[in-house]
Amino acid sequence: MGLEEKLPNGILLASVEKLVNWTRKSSLWPATFGLACCAIEMMTTGGPRYDLARFGMEVFRASPRQADLMIVAGRVTNKMAPVLRQIYDQMPEPRWVLAMGVCASSGGMFNNYAVVQGVDHVVPVDMYLPGCPPRPEMLIDAILKIHAKIMDEPLGPNRASVLAASGHTTDLIPSSERFAKK
């Protein structure tokens, strides 16, 4: 005997925070930043076999002003790092970064003076995706985990500090367990 039973059909009850986060999650537009072999797997994910369009991500944006998810796919050199930071700074808030592949996450096998040892030295990273190169299924799983992270974020310009102060963490359950048939 809750309030939901007394309302007529077509009425939706939700908080503004949950509704805004649902729309953000359902319309992520990634900025393409493919630097090496991981970019081929990222492009494959956008193709018809894996179909990112079912998550509202069918359009990879070439303009950072229209994107809210940066997928850094591949190794970042010291020469490319300022360009990566400039593109990140041009993206509107809220924005998220996914480091795709072991080269973007930690420099990979290229431990030399020219390669940045992890893209987190240049931009803040929300999700690390290991692998050399990671499969398209792994990228889709990482995107679904970013969706879960977006759904738990509070609204406002101080959302990171609000989450840190509360000690809240998002449970990132593997998709193979979360969507398994019961």
PDB file of C-alpha atoms in Angstrom:
ATOM      1  CA  MET A   1       0.000   0.000   0.000  1.00  0.00           C
ATOM      2  CA  GLY A   2       2.597   2.532  -1.085  1.00  0.00           C
ATOM      3  CA  LEU A   3       2.234   5.809  -2.880  1.00  0.00           C
ATOM      4  CA  GLU A   4       2.999   4.130  -6.214  1.00  0.00           C
ATOM      5  CA  GLU A   5      -0.272   2.174  -6.107  1.00  0.00           C
ATOM      6  CA  LYS A   6      -2.388   5.312  -5.668  1.00  0.00           C
ATOM      7  CA  LEU A   7      -0.889   7.216  -8.609  1.00  0.00           C
ATOM      8  CA  PRO A   8      -2.440   6.982 -12.090  1.00  0.00           C
ATOM      9  CA  ASN A   9      -0.600   5.253 -14.952  1.00  0.00           C
ATOM     10  CA  GLY A  10       2.129   7.279 -16.619  1.00  0.00           C
ATOM     11  CA  ILE A  11       3.472   8.892 -13.429  1.00  0.00           C
ATOM     12  CA  LEU A  12       7.139   8.284 -12.673  1.00  0.00           C
ATOM     13  CA  LEU A  13       8.657   8.786  -9.226  1.00  0.00           C
ATOM     14  CA  ALA A  14      12.404   9.385  -9.028  1.00  0.00           C
ATOM     15  CA  SER A  15      14.852  11.848  -7.566  1.00  0.00           C
ATOM     16  CA  VAL A  16      16.320  14.481  -9.861  1.00  0.00           C
ATOM     17  CA  GLU A  17      19.784  13.137  -9.099  1.00  0.00           C
ATOM     18  CA  LYS A  18      18.889   9.615 -10.264  1.00  0.00           C
ATOM     19  CA  LEU A  19      17.123  10.938 -13.365  1.00  0.00           C
ATOM     20  CA  VAL A  20      20.058  13.156 -14.380  1.00  0.00           C
ATOM     21  CA  ASN A  21      22.558  10.356 -13.765  1.00  0.00           C
ATOM     22  CA  TRP A  22      20.411   7.961 -15.808  1.00  0.00           C
ATOM     23  CA  THR A  23      20.410  10.380 -18.756  1.00  0.00           C
ATOM     24  CA  ARG A  24      24.189  10.872 -18.448  1.00  0.00           C
ATOM     25  CA  LYS A  25      24.738   7.129 -18.346  1.00  0.00           C
ATOM     26  CA  SER A  26      22.441   6.486 -21.297  1.00  0.00           C
ATOM     27  CA  SER A  27      24.041   9.055 -23.580  1.00  0.00           C
ATOM     28  CA  LEU A  28      27.805   8.825 -23.114  1.00  0.00           C
ATOM     29  CA  TRP A  29      29.608  10.146 -26.173  1.00  0.00           C
ATOM     30  CA  PRO A  30      33.207   8.995 -26.350  1.00  0.00           C
ATOM     31  CA  ALA A  31      36.068  11.093 -27.701  1.00  0.00           C
ATOM     32  CA  THR A  32      38.341   9.018 -29.873  1.00  0.00           C
ATOM     33  CA  PHE A  33      41.957   9.081 -28.785  1.00  0.00           C
ATOM     34  CA  GLY A  34      43.377   5.981 -30.425  1.00  0.00           C
ATOM     35  CA  LEU A  35      47.163   5.948 -30.372  1.00  0.00           C
ATOM     36  CA  ALA A  36      48.185   2.352 -31.075  1.00  0.00           C
ATOM     37  CA  CYS A  37      46.888  -1.180 -31.592  1.00  0.00           C
ATOM     38  CA  CYS A  38      44.240  -0.796 -28.866  1.00  0.00           C
ATOM     39  CA  ALA A  39      42.478   1.686 -31.139  1.00  0.00           C
ATOM     40  CA  ILE A  40      41.659  -1.137 -33.573  1.00  0.00           C
ATOM     41  CA  GLU A  41      39.839  -2.999 -30.803  1.00  0.00           C
ATOM     42  CA  MET A  42      38.054   0.231 -29.839  1.00  0.00           C
ATOM     43  CA  MET A  43      36.890   0.693 -33.446  1.00  0.00           C
ATOM     44  CA  THR A  44      35.754  -2.936 -33.548  1.00  0.00           C
ATOM     45  CA  THR A  45      33.596  -2.290 -30.489  1.00  0.00           C
ATOM     46  CA  GLY A  46      31.741   0.406 -32.416  1.00  0.00           C
ATOM     47  CA  GLY A  47      31.077  -1.979 -35.321  1.00  0.00           C
ATOM     48  CA  PRO A  48      27.970  -4.103 -35.917  1.00  0.00           C
ATOM     49  CA  ARG A  49      29.223  -7.235 -34.132  1.00  0.00           C
ATOM     50  CA  TYR A  50      29.565  -5.580 -30.717  1.00  0.00           C
ATOM     51  CA  ASP A  51      27.267  -2.584 -31.328  1.00  0.00           C
ATOM     52  CA  LEU A  52      27.930   0.177 -28.827  1.00  0.00           C
ATOM     53  CA  ALA A  53      24.749   1.863 -30.090  1.00  0.00           C
ATOM     54  CA  ARG A  54      22.692  -0.228 -27.671  1.00  0.00           C
ATOM     55  CA  PHE A  55      24.349   1.774 -24.864  1.00  0.00           C
ATOM     56  CA  GLY A  56      23.727   5.163 -26.513  1.00  0.00           C
ATOM     57  CA  MET A  57      27.330   5.446 -27.733  1.00  0.00           C
ATOM     58  CA  GLU A  58      26.990   5.014 -31.480  1.00  0.00           C
ATOM     59  CA  VAL A  59      28.739   8.276 -32.273  1.00  0.00           C
ATOM     60  CA  PHE A  60      32.450   8.615 -31.565  1.00  0.00           C
ATOM     61  CA  ARG A  61      33.035  12.360 -31.369  1.00  0.00           C
ATOM     62  CA  ALA A  62      35.990  14.006 -33.088  1.00  0.00           C
ATOM     63  CA  SER A  63      35.292  17.241 -31.220  1.00  0.00           C
ATOM     64  CA  PRO A  64      36.100  17.188 -27.496  1.00  0.00           C
ATOM     65  CA  ARG A  65      33.391  19.786 -26.836  1.00  0.00           C
ATOM     66  CA  GLN A  66      30.744  17.189 -27.671  1.00  0.00           C
ATOM     67  CA  ALA A  67      32.250  14.280 -25.748  1.00  0.00           C
ATOM     68  CA  ASP A  68      32.064  13.276 -22.102  1.00  0.00           C
ATOM     69  CA  LEU A  69      34.090  10.027 -22.095  1.00  0.00           C
ATOM     70  CA  MET A  70      37.705   9.923 -23.258  1.00  0.00           C
ATOM     71  CA  ILE A  71      38.956   6.467 -24.155  1.00  0.00           C
ATOM     72  CA  VAL A  72      42.757   6.627 -24.262  1.00  0.00           C
ATOM     73  CA  ALA A  73      43.661   3.569 -26.343  1.00  0.00           C
ATOM     74  CA  GLY A  74      47.375   2.907 -26.599  1.00  0.00           C
ATOM     75  CA  ARG A  75      50.692   4.317 -25.486  1.00  0.00           C
ATOM     76  CA  VAL A  76      51.031   8.039 -24.805  1.00  0.00           C
ATOM     77  CA  THR A  77      54.369   9.615 -25.690  1.00  0.00           C
ATOM     78  CA  ASN A  78      55.804  12.673 -23.990  1.00  0.00           C
ATOM     79  CA  LYS A  79      55.206  14.595 -27.219  1.00  0.00           C
ATOM     80  CA  MET A  80      51.516  13.602 -27.269  1.00  0.00           C
ATOM     81  CA  ALA A  81      50.850  14.223 -23.546  1.00  0.00           C
ATOM     82  CA  PRO A  82      50.220  18.006 -23.853  1.00  0.00           C
ATOM     83  CA  VAL A  83      47.773  17.360 -26.702  1.00  0.00           C
ATOM     84  CA  LEU A  84      45.953  14.768 -24.597  1.00  0.00           C
ATOM     85  CA  ARG A  85      45.718  17.228 -21.709  1.00  0.00           C
ATOM     86  CA  GLN A  86      44.435  19.989 -23.999  1.00  0.00           C
ATOM     87  CA  ILE A  87      41.692  17.739 -25.368  1.00  0.00           C
ATOM     88  CA  TYR A  88      40.760  16.695 -21.826  1.00  0.00           C
ATOM     89  CA  ASP A  89      40.568  20.340 -20.743  1.00  0.00           C
ATOM     90  CA  GLN A  90      38.268  21.137 -23.693  1.00  0.00           C
ATOM     91  CA  MET A  91      35.759  18.463 -22.705  1.00  0.00           C
ATOM     92  CA  PRO A  92      32.734  19.753 -20.755  1.00  0.00           C
ATOM     93  CA  GLU A  93      32.053  18.680 -17.175  1.00  0.00           C
ATOM     94  CA  PRO A  94      31.182  16.020 -16.123  1.00  0.00           C
ATOM     95  CA  ARG A  95      33.795  13.988 -17.959  1.00  0.00           C
ATOM     96  CA  TRP A  96      35.262  10.554 -17.506  1.00  0.00           C
ATOM     97  CA  VAL A  97      38.494   8.904 -18.699  1.00  0.00           C
ATOM     98  CA  LEU A  98      39.057   5.240 -19.511  1.00  0.00           C
ATOM     99  CA  ALA A  99      42.666   4.033 -19.932  1.00  0.00           C
ATOM    100  CA  MET A 100      42.437   1.187 -22.439  1.00  0.00           C
ATOM    101  CA  GLY A 101      45.278  -1.284 -22.586  1.00  0.00           C
ATOM    102  CA  VAL A 102      48.402  -1.888 -20.575  1.00  0.00           C
ATOM    103  CA  CYS A 103      50.314   0.838 -22.447  1.00  0.00           C
ATOM    104  CA  ALA A 104      47.825   3.547 -21.471  1.00  0.00           C
ATOM    105  CA  SER A 105      47.571   2.196 -17.932  1.00  0.00           C
ATOM    106  CA  SER A 106      51.258   1.749 -17.115  1.00  0.00           C
ATOM    107  CA  GLY A 107      53.418   2.354 -20.173  1.00  0.00           C
ATOM    108  CA  GLY A 108      53.390  -1.326 -21.075  1.00  0.00           C
ATOM    109  CA  MET A 109      56.588  -2.851 -22.398  1.00  0.00           C
ATOM    110  CA  PHE A 110      57.859   0.580 -23.459  1.00  0.00           C
ATOM    111  CA  ASN A 111      59.886   1.577 -20.408  1.00  0.00           C
ATOM    112  CA  ASN A 112      61.930   4.355 -22.013  1.00  0.00           C
ATOM    113  CA  TYR A 113      62.307   8.120 -22.049  1.00  0.00           C
ATOM    114  CA  ALA A 114      59.724   8.721 -24.790  1.00  0.00           C
ATOM    115  CA  VAL A 115      56.638   6.955 -23.372  1.00  0.00           C
ATOM    116  CA  VAL A 116      54.587   8.233 -20.435  1.00  0.00           C
ATOM    117  CA  GLN A 117      54.430   5.489 -17.807  1.00  0.00           C
ATOM    118  CA  GLY A 118      50.668   5.656 -17.326  1.00  0.00           C
ATOM    119  CA  VAL A 119      48.186   8.202 -18.644  1.00  0.00           C
ATOM    120  CA  ASP A 120      47.245   9.051 -15.051  1.00  0.00           C
ATOM    121  CA  HIS A 121      50.357  11.262 -15.021  1.00  0.00           C
ATOM    122  CA  VAL A 122      48.566  13.493 -17.562  1.00  0.00           C
ATOM    123  CA  VAL A 123      44.816  13.251 -16.815  1.00  0.00           C
ATOM    124  CA  PRO A 124      42.794  11.734 -13.949  1.00  0.00           C
ATOM    125  CA  VAL A 125      41.653   8.222 -14.876  1.00  0.00           C
ATOM    126  CA  ASP A 126      38.293   6.779 -13.795  1.00  0.00           C
ATOM    127  CA  MET A 127      38.706   3.223 -15.106  1.00  0.00           C
ATOM    128  CA  TYR A 128      41.731   1.124 -16.041  1.00  0.00           C
ATOM    129  CA  LEU A 129      41.263  -1.621 -18.628  1.00  0.00           C
ATOM    130  CA  PRO A 130      44.167  -4.113 -18.747  1.00  0.00           C
ATOM    131  CA  GLY A 131      45.174  -6.238 -21.694  1.00  0.00           C
ATOM    132  CA  CYS A 132      47.421  -6.101 -24.734  1.00  0.00           C
ATOM    133  CA  PRO A 133      45.183  -5.321 -26.549  1.00  0.00           C
ATOM    134  CA  PRO A 134      41.987  -5.732 -24.545  1.00  0.00           C
ATOM    135  CA  ARG A 135      39.142  -7.477 -26.328  1.00  0.00           C
ATOM    136  CA  PRO A 136      35.990  -5.552 -27.329  1.00  0.00           C
ATOM    137  CA  GLU A 137      34.037  -7.490 -24.698  1.00  0.00           C
ATOM    138  CA  MET A 138      36.396  -6.149 -22.039  1.00  0.00           C
ATOM    139  CA  LEU A 139      35.872  -2.585 -23.274  1.00  0.00           C
ATOM    140  CA  ILE A 140      32.097  -3.025 -23.127  1.00  0.00           C
ATOM    141  CA  ASP A 141      32.426  -4.382 -19.570  1.00  0.00           C
ATOM    142  CA  ALA A 142      34.535  -1.359 -18.566  1.00  0.00           C
ATOM    143  CA  ILE A 143      31.946   0.978 -20.100  1.00  0.00           C
ATOM    144  CA  LEU A 144      29.186  -0.770 -18.130  1.00  0.00           C
ATOM    145  CA  LYS A 145      31.242  -0.276 -14.955  1.00  0.00           C
ATOM    146  CA  ILE A 146      31.583   3.420 -15.779  1.00  0.00           C
ATOM    147  CA  HIS A 147      27.777   3.452 -16.161  1.00  0.00           C
ATOM    148  CA  ALA A 148      27.480   2.061 -12.619  1.00  0.00           C
ATOM    149  CA  LYS A 149      29.914   4.690 -11.375  1.00  0.00           C
ATOM    150  CA  ILE A 150      27.931   7.474 -13.059  1.00  0.00           C
ATOM    151  CA  MET A 151      24.683   6.277 -11.464  1.00  0.00           C
ATOM    152  CA  ASP A 152      26.231   6.659  -7.979  1.00  0.00           C
ATOM    153  CA  GLU A 153      27.596  10.186  -8.437  1.00  0.00           C
ATOM    154  CA  PRO A 154      25.977  13.125  -6.648  1.00  0.00           C
ATOM    155  CA  LEU A 155      25.110  16.289  -8.544  1.00  0.00           C
ATOM    156  CA  GLY A 156      27.007  19.545  -8.272  1.00  0.00           C
ATOM    157  CA  PRO A 157      30.482  20.893  -8.909  1.00  0.00           C
ATOM    158  CA  ASN A 158      31.939  19.326  -5.743  1.00  0.00           C
ATOM    159  CA  ARG A 159      30.766  15.781  -6.461  1.00  0.00           C
ATOM    160  CA  ALA A 160      34.229  14.200  -6.111  1.00  0.00           C
ATOM    161  CA  SER A 161      34.796  15.749  -2.700  1.00  0.00           C
ATOM    162  CA  VAL A 162      31.289  14.765  -1.565  1.00  0.00           C
ATOM    163  CA  LEU A 163      31.966  11.132  -2.519  1.00  0.00           C
ATOM    164  CA  ALA A 164      35.389  11.173  -0.855  1.00  0.00           C
ATOM    165  CA  ALA A 165      34.008  12.661   2.362  1.00  0.00           C
ATOM    166  CA  SER A 166      31.227  10.096   2.608  1.00  0.00           C
ATOM    167  CA  GLY A 167      33.563   7.151   1.963  1.00  0.00           C
ATOM    168  CA  HIS A 168      31.109   5.742  -0.598  1.00  0.00           C
ATOM    169  CA  THR A 169      32.424   3.276  -3.165  1.00  0.00           C
ATOM    170  CA  THR A 170      30.599   1.813  -6.141  1.00  0.00           C
ATOM    171  CA  ASP A 171      30.387  -1.977  -6.322  1.00  0.00           C
ATOM    172  CA  LEU A 172      31.874  -2.901  -9.688  1.00  0.00           C
ATOM    173  CA  ILE A 173      30.484  -6.379 -10.282  1.00  0.00           C
ATOM    174  CA  PRO A 174      31.731  -8.188 -13.418  1.00  0.00           C
ATOM    175  CA  SER A 175      29.120  -8.210 -16.172  1.00  0.00           C
ATOM    176  CA  SER A 176      29.394 -11.990 -16.459  1.00  0.00           C
ATOM    177  CA  GLU A 177      28.011 -12.252 -12.918  1.00  0.00           C
ATOM    178  CA  ARG A 178      25.636  -9.304 -12.985  1.00  0.00           C
ATOM    179  CA  PHE A 179      23.805 -10.292 -16.169  1.00  0.00           C
ATOM    180  CA  ALA A 180      24.035 -14.075 -15.746  1.00  0.00           C
ATOM    181  CA  LYS A 181      20.811 -16.023 -16.127  1.00  0.00           C
ATOM    182  CA  LYS A 182      19.563 -17.135 -12.772  1.00  0.00           C
TER     183      LYS A 182
END
